[in-house]
GROMACS .gro file of N, CA and C in nm:
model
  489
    1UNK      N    1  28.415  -0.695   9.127
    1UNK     CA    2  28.382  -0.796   9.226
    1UNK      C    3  28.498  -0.892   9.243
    2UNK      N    4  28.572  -0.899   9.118
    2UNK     CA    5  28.664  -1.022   9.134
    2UNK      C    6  28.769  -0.964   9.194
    3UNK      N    7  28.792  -0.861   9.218
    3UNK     CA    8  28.945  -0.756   9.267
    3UNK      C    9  28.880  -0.777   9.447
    4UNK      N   10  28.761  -0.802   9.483
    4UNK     CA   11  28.710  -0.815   9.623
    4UNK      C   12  28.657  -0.688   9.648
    5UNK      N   13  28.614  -0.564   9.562
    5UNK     CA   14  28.527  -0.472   9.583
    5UNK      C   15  28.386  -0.480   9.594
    6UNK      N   16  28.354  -0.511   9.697
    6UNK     CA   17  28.208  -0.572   9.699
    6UNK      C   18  28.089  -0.436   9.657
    7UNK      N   19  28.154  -0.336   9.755
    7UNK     CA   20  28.048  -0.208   9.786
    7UNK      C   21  28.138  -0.144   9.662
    8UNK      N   22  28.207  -0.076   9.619
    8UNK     CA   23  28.205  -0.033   9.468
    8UNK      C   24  28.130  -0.084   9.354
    9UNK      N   25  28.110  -0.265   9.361
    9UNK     CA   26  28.025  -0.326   9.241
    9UNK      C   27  27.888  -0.284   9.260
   10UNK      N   28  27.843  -0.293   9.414
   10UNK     CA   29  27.760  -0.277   9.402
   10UNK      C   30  27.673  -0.112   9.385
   11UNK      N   31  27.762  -0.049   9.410
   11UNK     CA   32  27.699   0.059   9.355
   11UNK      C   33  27.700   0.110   9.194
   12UNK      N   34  27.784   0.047   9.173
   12UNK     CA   35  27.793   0.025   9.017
   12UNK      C   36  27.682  -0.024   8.966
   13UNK      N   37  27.638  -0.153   9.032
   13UNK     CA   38  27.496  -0.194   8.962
   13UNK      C   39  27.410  -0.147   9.016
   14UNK      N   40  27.374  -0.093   9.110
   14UNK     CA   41  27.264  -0.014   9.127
   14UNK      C   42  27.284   0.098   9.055
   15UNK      N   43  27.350   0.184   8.990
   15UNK     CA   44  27.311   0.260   8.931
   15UNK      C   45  27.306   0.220   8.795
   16UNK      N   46  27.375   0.089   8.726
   16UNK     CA   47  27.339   0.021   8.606
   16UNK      C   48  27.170  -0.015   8.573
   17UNK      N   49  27.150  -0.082   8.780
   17UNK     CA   50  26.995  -0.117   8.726
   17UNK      C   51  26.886   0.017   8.714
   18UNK      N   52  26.928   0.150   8.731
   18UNK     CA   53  26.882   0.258   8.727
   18UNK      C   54  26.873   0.267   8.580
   19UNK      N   55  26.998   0.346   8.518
   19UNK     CA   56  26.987   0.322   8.375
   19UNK      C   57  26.934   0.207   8.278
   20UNK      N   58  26.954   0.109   8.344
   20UNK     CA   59  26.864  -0.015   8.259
   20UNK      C   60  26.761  -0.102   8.342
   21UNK      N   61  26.669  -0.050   8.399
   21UNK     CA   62  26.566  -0.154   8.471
   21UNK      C   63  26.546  -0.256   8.454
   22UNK      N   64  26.514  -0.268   8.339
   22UNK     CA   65  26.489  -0.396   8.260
   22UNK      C   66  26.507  -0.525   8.242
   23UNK      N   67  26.651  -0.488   8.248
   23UNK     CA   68  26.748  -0.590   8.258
   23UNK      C   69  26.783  -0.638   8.363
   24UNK      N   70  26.736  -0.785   8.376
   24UNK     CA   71  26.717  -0.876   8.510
   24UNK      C   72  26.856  -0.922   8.571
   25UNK      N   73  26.926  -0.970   8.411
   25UNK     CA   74  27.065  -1.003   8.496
   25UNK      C   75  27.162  -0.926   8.562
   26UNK      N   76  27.125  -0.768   8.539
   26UNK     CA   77  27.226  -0.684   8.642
   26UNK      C   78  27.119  -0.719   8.791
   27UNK      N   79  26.977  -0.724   8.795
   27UNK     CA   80  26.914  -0.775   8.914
   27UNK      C   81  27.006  -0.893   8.972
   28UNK      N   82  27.026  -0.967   8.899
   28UNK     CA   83  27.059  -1.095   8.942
   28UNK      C   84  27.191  -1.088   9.016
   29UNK      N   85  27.281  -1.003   8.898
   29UNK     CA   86  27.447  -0.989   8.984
   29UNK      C   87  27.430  -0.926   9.111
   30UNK      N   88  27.391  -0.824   9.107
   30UNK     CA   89  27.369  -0.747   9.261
   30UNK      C   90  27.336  -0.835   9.369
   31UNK      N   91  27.202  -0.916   9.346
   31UNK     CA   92  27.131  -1.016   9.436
   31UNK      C   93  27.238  -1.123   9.480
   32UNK      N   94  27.361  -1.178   9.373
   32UNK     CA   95  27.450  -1.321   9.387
   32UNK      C   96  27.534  -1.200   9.496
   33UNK      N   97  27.615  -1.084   9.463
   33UNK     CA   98  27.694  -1.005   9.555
   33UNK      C   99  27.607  -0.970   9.670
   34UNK      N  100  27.508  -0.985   9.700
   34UNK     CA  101  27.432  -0.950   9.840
   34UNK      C  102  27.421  -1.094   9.928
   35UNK      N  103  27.383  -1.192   9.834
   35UNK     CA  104  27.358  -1.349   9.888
   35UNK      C  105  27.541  -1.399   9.898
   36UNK      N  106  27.597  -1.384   9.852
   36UNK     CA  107  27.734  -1.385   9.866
   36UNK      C  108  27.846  -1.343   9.992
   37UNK      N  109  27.740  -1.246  10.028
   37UNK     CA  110  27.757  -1.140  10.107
   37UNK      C  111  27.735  -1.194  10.248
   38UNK      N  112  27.640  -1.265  10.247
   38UNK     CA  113  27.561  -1.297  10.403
   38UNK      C  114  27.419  -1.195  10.389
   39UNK      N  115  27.408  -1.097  10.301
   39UNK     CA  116  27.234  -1.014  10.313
   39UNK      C  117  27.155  -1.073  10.267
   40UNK      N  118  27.115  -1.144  10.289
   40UNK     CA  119  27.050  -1.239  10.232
   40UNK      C  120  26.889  -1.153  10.197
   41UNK      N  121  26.794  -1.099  10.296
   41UNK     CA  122  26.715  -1.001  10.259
   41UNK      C  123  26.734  -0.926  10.138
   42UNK      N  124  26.834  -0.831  10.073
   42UNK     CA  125  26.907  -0.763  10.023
   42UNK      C  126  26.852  -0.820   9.880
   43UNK      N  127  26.955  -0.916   9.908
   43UNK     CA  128  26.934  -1.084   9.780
   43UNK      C  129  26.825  -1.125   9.729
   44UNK      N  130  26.739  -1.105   9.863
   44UNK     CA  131  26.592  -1.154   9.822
   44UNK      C  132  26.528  -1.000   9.723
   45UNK      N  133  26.561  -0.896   9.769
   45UNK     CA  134  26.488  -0.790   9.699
   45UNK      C  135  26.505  -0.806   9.583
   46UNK      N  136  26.644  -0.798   9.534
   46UNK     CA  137  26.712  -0.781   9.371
   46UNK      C  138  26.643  -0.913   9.311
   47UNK      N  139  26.621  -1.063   9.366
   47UNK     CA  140  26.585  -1.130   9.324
   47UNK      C  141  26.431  -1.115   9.303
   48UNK      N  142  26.392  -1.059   9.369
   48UNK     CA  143  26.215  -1.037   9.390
   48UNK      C  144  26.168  -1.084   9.250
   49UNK      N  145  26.172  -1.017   9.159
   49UNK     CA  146  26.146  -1.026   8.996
   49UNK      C  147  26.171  -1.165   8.916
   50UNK      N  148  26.296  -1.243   8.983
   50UNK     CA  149  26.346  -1.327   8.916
   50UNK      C  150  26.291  -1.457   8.951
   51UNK      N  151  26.229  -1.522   8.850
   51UNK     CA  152  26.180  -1.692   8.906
   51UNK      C  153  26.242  -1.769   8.983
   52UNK      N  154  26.170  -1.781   9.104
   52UNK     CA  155  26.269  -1.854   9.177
   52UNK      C  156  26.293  -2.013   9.145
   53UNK      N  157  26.406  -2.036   9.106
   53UNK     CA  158  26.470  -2.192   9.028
   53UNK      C  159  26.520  -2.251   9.144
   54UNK      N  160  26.594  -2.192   9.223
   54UNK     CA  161  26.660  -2.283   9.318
   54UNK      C  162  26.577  -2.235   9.426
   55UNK      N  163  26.654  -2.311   9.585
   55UNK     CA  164  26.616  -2.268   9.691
   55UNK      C  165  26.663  -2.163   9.759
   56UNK      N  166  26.788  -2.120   9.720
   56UNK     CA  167  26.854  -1.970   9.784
   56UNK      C  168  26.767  -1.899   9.764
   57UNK      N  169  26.711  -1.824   9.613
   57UNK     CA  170  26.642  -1.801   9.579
   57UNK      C  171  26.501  -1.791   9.622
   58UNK      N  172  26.439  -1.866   9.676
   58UNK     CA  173  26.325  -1.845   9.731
   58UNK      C  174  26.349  -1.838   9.866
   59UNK      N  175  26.447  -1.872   9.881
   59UNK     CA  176  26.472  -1.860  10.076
   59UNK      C  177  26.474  -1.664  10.089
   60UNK      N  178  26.571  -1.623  10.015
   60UNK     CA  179  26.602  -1.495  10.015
   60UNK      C  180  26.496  -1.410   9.989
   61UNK      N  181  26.421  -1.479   9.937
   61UNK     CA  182  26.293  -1.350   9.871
   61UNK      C  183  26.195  -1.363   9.971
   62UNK      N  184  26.177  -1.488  10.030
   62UNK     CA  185  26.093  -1.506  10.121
   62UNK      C  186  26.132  -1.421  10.270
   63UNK      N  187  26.260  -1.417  10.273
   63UNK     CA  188  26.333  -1.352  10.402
   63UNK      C  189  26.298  -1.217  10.379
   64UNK      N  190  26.315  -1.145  10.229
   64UNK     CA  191  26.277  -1.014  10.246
   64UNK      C  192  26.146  -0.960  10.259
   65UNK      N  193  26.041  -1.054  10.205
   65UNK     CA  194  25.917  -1.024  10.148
   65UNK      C  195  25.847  -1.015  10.291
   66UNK      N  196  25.928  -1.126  10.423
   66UNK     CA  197  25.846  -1.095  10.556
   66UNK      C  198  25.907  -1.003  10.628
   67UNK      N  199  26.074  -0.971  10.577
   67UNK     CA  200  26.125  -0.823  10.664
   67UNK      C  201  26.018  -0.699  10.620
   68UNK      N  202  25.961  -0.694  10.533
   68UNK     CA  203  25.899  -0.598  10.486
   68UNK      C  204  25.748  -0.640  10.530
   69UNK      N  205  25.735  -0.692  10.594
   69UNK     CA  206  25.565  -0.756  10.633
   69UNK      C  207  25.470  -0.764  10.472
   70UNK      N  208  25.536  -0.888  10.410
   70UNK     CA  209  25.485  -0.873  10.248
   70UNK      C  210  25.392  -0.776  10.284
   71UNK      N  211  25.417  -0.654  10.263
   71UNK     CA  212  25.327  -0.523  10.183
   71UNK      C  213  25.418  -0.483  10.064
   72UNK      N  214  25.287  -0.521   9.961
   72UNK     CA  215  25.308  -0.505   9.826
   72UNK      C  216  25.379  -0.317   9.778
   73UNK      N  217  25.316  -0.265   9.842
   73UNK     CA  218  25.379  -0.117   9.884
   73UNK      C  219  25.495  -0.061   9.919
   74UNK      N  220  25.535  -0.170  10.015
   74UNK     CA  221  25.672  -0.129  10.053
   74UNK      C  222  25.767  -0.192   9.964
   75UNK      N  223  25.742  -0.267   9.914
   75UNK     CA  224  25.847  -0.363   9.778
   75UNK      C  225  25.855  -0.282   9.653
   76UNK      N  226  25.732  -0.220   9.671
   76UNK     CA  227  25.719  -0.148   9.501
   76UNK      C  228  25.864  -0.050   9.558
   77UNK      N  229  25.797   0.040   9.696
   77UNK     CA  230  25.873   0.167   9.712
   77UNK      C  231  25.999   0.104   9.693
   78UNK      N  232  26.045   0.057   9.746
   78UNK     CA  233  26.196  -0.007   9.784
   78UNK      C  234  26.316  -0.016   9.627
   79UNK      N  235  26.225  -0.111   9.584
   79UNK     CA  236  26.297  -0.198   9.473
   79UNK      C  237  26.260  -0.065   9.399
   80UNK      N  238  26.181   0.052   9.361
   80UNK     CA  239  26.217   0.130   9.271
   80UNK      C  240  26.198   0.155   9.093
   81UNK      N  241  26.101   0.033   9.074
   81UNK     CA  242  26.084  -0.005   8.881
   81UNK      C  243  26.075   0.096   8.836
   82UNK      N  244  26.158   0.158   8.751
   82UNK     CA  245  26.136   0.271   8.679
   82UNK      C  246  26.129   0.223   8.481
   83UNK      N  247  26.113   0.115   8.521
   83UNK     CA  248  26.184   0.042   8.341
   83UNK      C  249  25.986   0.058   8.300
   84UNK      N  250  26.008  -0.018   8.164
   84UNK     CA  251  25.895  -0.056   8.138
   84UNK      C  252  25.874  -0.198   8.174
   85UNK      N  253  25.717  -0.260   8.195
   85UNK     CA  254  25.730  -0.361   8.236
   85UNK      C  255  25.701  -0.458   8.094
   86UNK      N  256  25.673  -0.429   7.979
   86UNK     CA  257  25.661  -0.505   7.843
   86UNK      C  258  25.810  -0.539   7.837
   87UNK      N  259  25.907  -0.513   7.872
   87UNK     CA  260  26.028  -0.584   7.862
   87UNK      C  261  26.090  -0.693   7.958
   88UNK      N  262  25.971  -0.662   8.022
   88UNK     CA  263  26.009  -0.792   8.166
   88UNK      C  264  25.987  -0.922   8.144
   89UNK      N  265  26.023  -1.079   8.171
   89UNK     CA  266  25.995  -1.197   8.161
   89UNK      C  267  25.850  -1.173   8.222
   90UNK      N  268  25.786  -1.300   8.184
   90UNK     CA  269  25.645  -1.275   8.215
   90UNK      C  270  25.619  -1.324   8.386
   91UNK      N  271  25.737  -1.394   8.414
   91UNK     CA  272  25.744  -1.338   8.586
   91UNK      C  273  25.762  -1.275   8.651
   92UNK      N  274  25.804  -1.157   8.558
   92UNK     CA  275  25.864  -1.012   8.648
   92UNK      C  276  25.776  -0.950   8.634
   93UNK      N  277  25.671  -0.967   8.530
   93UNK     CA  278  25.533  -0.866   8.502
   93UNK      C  279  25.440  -0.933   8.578
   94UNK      N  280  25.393  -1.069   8.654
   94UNK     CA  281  25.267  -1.126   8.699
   94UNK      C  282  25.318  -1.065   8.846
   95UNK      N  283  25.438  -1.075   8.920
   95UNK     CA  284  25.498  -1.051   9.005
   95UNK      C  285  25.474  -0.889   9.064
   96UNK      N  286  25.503  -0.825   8.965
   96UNK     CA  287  25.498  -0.686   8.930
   96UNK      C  288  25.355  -0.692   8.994
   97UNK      N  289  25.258  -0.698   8.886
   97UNK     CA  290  25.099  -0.702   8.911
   97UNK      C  291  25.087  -0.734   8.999
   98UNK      N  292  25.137  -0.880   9.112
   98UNK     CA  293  25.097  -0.896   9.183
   98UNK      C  294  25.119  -0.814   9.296
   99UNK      N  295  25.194  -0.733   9.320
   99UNK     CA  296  25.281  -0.658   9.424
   99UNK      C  297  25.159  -0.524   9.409
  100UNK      N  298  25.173  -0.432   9.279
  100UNK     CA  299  25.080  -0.346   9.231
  100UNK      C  300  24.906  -0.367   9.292
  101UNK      N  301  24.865  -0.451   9.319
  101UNK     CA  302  24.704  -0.555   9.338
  101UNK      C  303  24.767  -0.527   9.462
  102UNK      N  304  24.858  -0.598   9.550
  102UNK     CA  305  24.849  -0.598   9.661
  102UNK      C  306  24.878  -0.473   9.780
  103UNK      N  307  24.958  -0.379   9.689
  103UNK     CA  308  24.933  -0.220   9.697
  103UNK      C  309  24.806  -0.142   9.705
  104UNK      N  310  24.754  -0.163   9.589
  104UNK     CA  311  24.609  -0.111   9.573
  104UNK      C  312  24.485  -0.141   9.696
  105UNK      N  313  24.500  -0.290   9.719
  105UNK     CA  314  24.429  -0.307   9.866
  105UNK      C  315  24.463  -0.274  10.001
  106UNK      N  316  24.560  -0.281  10.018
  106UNK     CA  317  24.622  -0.247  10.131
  106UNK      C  318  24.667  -0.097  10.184
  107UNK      N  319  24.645  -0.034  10.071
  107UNK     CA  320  24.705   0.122  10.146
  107UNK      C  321  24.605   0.226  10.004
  108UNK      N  322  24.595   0.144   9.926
  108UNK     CA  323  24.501   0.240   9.831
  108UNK      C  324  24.601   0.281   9.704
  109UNK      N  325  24.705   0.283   9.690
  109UNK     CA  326  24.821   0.359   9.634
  109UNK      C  327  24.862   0.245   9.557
  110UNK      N  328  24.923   0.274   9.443
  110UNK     CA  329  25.060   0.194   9.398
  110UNK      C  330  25.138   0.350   9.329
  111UNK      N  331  25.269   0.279   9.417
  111UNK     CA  332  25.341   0.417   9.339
  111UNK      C  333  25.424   0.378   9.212
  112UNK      N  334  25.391   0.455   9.162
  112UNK     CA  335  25.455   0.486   8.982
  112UNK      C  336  25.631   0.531   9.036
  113UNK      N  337  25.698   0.512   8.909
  113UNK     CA  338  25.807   0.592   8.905
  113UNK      C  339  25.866   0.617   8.746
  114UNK      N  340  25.845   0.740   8.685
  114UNK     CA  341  25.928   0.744   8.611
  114UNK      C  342  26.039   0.734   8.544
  115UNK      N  343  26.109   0.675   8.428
  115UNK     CA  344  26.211   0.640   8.412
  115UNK      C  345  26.278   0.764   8.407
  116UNK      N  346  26.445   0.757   8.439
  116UNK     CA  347  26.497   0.865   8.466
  116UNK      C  348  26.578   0.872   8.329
  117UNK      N  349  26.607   1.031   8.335
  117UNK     CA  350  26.651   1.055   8.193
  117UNK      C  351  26.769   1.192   8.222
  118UNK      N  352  26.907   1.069   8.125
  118UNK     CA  353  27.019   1.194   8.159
  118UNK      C  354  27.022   1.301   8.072
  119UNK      N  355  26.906   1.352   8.023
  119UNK     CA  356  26.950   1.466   7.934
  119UNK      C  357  26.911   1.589   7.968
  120UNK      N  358  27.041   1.701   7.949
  120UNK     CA  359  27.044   1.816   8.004
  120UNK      C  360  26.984   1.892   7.921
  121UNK      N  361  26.923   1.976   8.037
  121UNK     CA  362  26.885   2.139   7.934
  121UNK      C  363  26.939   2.184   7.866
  122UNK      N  364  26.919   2.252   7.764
  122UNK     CA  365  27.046   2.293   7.667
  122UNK      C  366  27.022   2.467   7.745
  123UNK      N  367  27.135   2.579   7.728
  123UNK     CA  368  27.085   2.678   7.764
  123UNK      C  369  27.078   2.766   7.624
  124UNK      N  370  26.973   2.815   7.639
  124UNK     CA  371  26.983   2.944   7.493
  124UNK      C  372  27.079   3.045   7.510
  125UNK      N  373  27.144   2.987   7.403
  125UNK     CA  374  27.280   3.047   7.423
  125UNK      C  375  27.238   3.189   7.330
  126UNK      N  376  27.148   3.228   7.238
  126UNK     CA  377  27.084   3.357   7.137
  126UNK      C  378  27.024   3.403   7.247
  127UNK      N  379  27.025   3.439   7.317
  127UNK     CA  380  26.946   3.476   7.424
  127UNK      C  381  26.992   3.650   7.406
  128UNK      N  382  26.905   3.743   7.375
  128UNK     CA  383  26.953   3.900   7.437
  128UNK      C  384  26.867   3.988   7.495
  129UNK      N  385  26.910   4.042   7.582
  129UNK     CA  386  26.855   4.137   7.718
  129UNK      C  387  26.757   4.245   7.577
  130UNK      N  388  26.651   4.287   7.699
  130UNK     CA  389  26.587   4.308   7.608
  130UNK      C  390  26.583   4.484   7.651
  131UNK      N  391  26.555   4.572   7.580
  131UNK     CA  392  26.597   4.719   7.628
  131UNK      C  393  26.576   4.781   7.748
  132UNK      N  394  26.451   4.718   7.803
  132UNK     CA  395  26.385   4.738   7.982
  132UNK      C  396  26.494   4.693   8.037
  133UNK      N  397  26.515   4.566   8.058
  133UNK     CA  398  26.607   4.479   8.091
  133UNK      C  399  26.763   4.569   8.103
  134UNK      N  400  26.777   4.590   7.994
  134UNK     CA  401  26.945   4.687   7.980
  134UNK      C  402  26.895   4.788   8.114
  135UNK      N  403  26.827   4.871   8.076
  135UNK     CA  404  26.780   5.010   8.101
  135UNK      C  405  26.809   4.967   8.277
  136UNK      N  406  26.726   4.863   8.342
  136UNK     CA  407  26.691   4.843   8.437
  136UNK      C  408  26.835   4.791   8.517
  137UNK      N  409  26.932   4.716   8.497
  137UNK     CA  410  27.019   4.712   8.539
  137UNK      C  411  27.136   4.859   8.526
  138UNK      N  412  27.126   4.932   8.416
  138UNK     CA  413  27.195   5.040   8.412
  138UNK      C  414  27.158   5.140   8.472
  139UNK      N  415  27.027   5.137   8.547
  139UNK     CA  416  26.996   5.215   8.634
  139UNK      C  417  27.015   5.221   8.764
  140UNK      N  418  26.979   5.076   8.784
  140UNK     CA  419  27.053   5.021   8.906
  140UNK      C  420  27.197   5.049   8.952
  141UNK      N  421  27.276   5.029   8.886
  141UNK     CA  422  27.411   5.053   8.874
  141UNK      C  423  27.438   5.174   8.912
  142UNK      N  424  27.365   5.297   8.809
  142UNK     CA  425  27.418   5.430   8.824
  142UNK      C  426  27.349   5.479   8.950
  143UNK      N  427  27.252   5.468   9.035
  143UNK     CA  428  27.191   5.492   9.157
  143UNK      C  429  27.309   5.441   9.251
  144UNK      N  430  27.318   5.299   9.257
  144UNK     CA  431  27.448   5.291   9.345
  144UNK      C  432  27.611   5.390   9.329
  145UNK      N  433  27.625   5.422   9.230
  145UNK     CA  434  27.752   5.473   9.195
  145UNK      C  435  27.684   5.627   9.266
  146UNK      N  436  27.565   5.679   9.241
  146UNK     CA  437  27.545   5.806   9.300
  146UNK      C  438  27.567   5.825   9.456
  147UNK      N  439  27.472   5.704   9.486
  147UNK     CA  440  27.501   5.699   9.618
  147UNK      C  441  27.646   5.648   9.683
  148UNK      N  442  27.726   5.667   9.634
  148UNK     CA  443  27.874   5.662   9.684
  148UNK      C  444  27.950   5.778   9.645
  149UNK      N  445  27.864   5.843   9.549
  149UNK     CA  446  28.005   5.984   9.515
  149UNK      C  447  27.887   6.058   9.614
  150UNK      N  448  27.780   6.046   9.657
  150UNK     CA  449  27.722   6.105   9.755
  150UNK      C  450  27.762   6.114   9.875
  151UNK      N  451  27.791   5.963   9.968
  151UNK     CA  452  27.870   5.971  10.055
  151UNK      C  453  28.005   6.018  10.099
  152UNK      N  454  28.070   6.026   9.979
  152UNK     CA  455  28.212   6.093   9.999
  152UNK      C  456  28.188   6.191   9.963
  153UNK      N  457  28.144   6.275   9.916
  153UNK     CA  458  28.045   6.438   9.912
  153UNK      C  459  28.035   6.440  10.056
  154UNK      N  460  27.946   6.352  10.117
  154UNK     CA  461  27.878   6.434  10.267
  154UNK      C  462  28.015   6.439  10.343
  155UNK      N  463  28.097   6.306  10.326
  155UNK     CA  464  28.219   6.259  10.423
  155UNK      C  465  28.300   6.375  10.429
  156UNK      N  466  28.359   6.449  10.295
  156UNK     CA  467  28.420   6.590  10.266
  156UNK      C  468  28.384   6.692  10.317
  157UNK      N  469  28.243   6.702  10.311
  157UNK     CA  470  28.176   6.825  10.359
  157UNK      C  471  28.167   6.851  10.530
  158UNK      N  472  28.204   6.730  10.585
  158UNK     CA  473  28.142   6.698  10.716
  158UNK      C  474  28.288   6.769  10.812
  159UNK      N  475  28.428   6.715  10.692
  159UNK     CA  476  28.541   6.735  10.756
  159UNK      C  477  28.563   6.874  10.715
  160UNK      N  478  28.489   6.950  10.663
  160UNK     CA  479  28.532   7.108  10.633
  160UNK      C  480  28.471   7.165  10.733
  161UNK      N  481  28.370   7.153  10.760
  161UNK     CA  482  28.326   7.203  10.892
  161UNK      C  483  28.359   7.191  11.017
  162UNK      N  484  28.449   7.087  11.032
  162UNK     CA  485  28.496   7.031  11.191
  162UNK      C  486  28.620   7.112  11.148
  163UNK      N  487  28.703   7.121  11.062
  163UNK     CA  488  28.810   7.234  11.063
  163UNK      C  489  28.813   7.379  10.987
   0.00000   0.00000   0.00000
């Protein structure tokens, strides 16, 4: 941010607040680089969670909460919580609830999201073909190979007769 990369930081912390939900103050940096910014909506989202202390702060959340026609639904979808919420300040969890409650009435739904997880499949590397398996590709194989010493069989045969 301090080099003046606005849109590199911020994709940086959005995918920080991916890996760490939880954690409000990467909310917060994103929200100061969006309110910083002139997005003020933007600002208000990342802030959504965070007590509003000042007036930017509630100006911004208030700006987003009516771009979105406060539906508790569309804030959940948007903003994305994949963290747990026992690690949240207890304004990010009444907030939370309250958004969740106001989901539930309004469209019937609150959507969940699982936390995401970078760990790869391992592949079984002991893995061995099993004798069908052999059999079945080596058959395959030798059918095609027939049918080509077949064709140049007919191709031969075709030119003995024309001369």
């Amino acid at each position: 941010m301090k080099s003046g990369l606005k849109s590199k930081a911020s994709d940086r912390l959005r995918n920080l607040i991916q890996e760490n939900p939880h954690e409000t103050h990467l909310w917060n940096k994103l929200a100061e680089l969006y309110y910083e910014s002139g997005f003020l909506d933007s600002a208000g989202k990342y802030w959504i969670l965070t007590e509003p202390t000042d007036d930017r702060i509630r100006k911004s959340v208030k700006i987003y909460e009516e771009s979105v026609n406060n539906s508790g639904y569309q804030i959940l979808q948007e903003i994305v919580f994949r963290g747990e919420k026992s690690k949240l300040s207890e304004y990010a969890k009444k907030k939370l609830t309250e958004l969740e409650i106001d989901s539930k009435e309004k469209v019937d739904y609150v959507p969940k999201f699982n936390p995401k997880t970078n760990k790869h499949k391992k592949k079984n590397s002991k893995y061995e073909e099993t004798f069908k398996e052999k059999l079945a590709k080596y058959s395959f194989f030798t059918v095609l190979a027939l049918i080509g010493i077949f064709i140049i069989v007919g191709f031969v045969t075709v030119i003995k007769w024309i001369f």
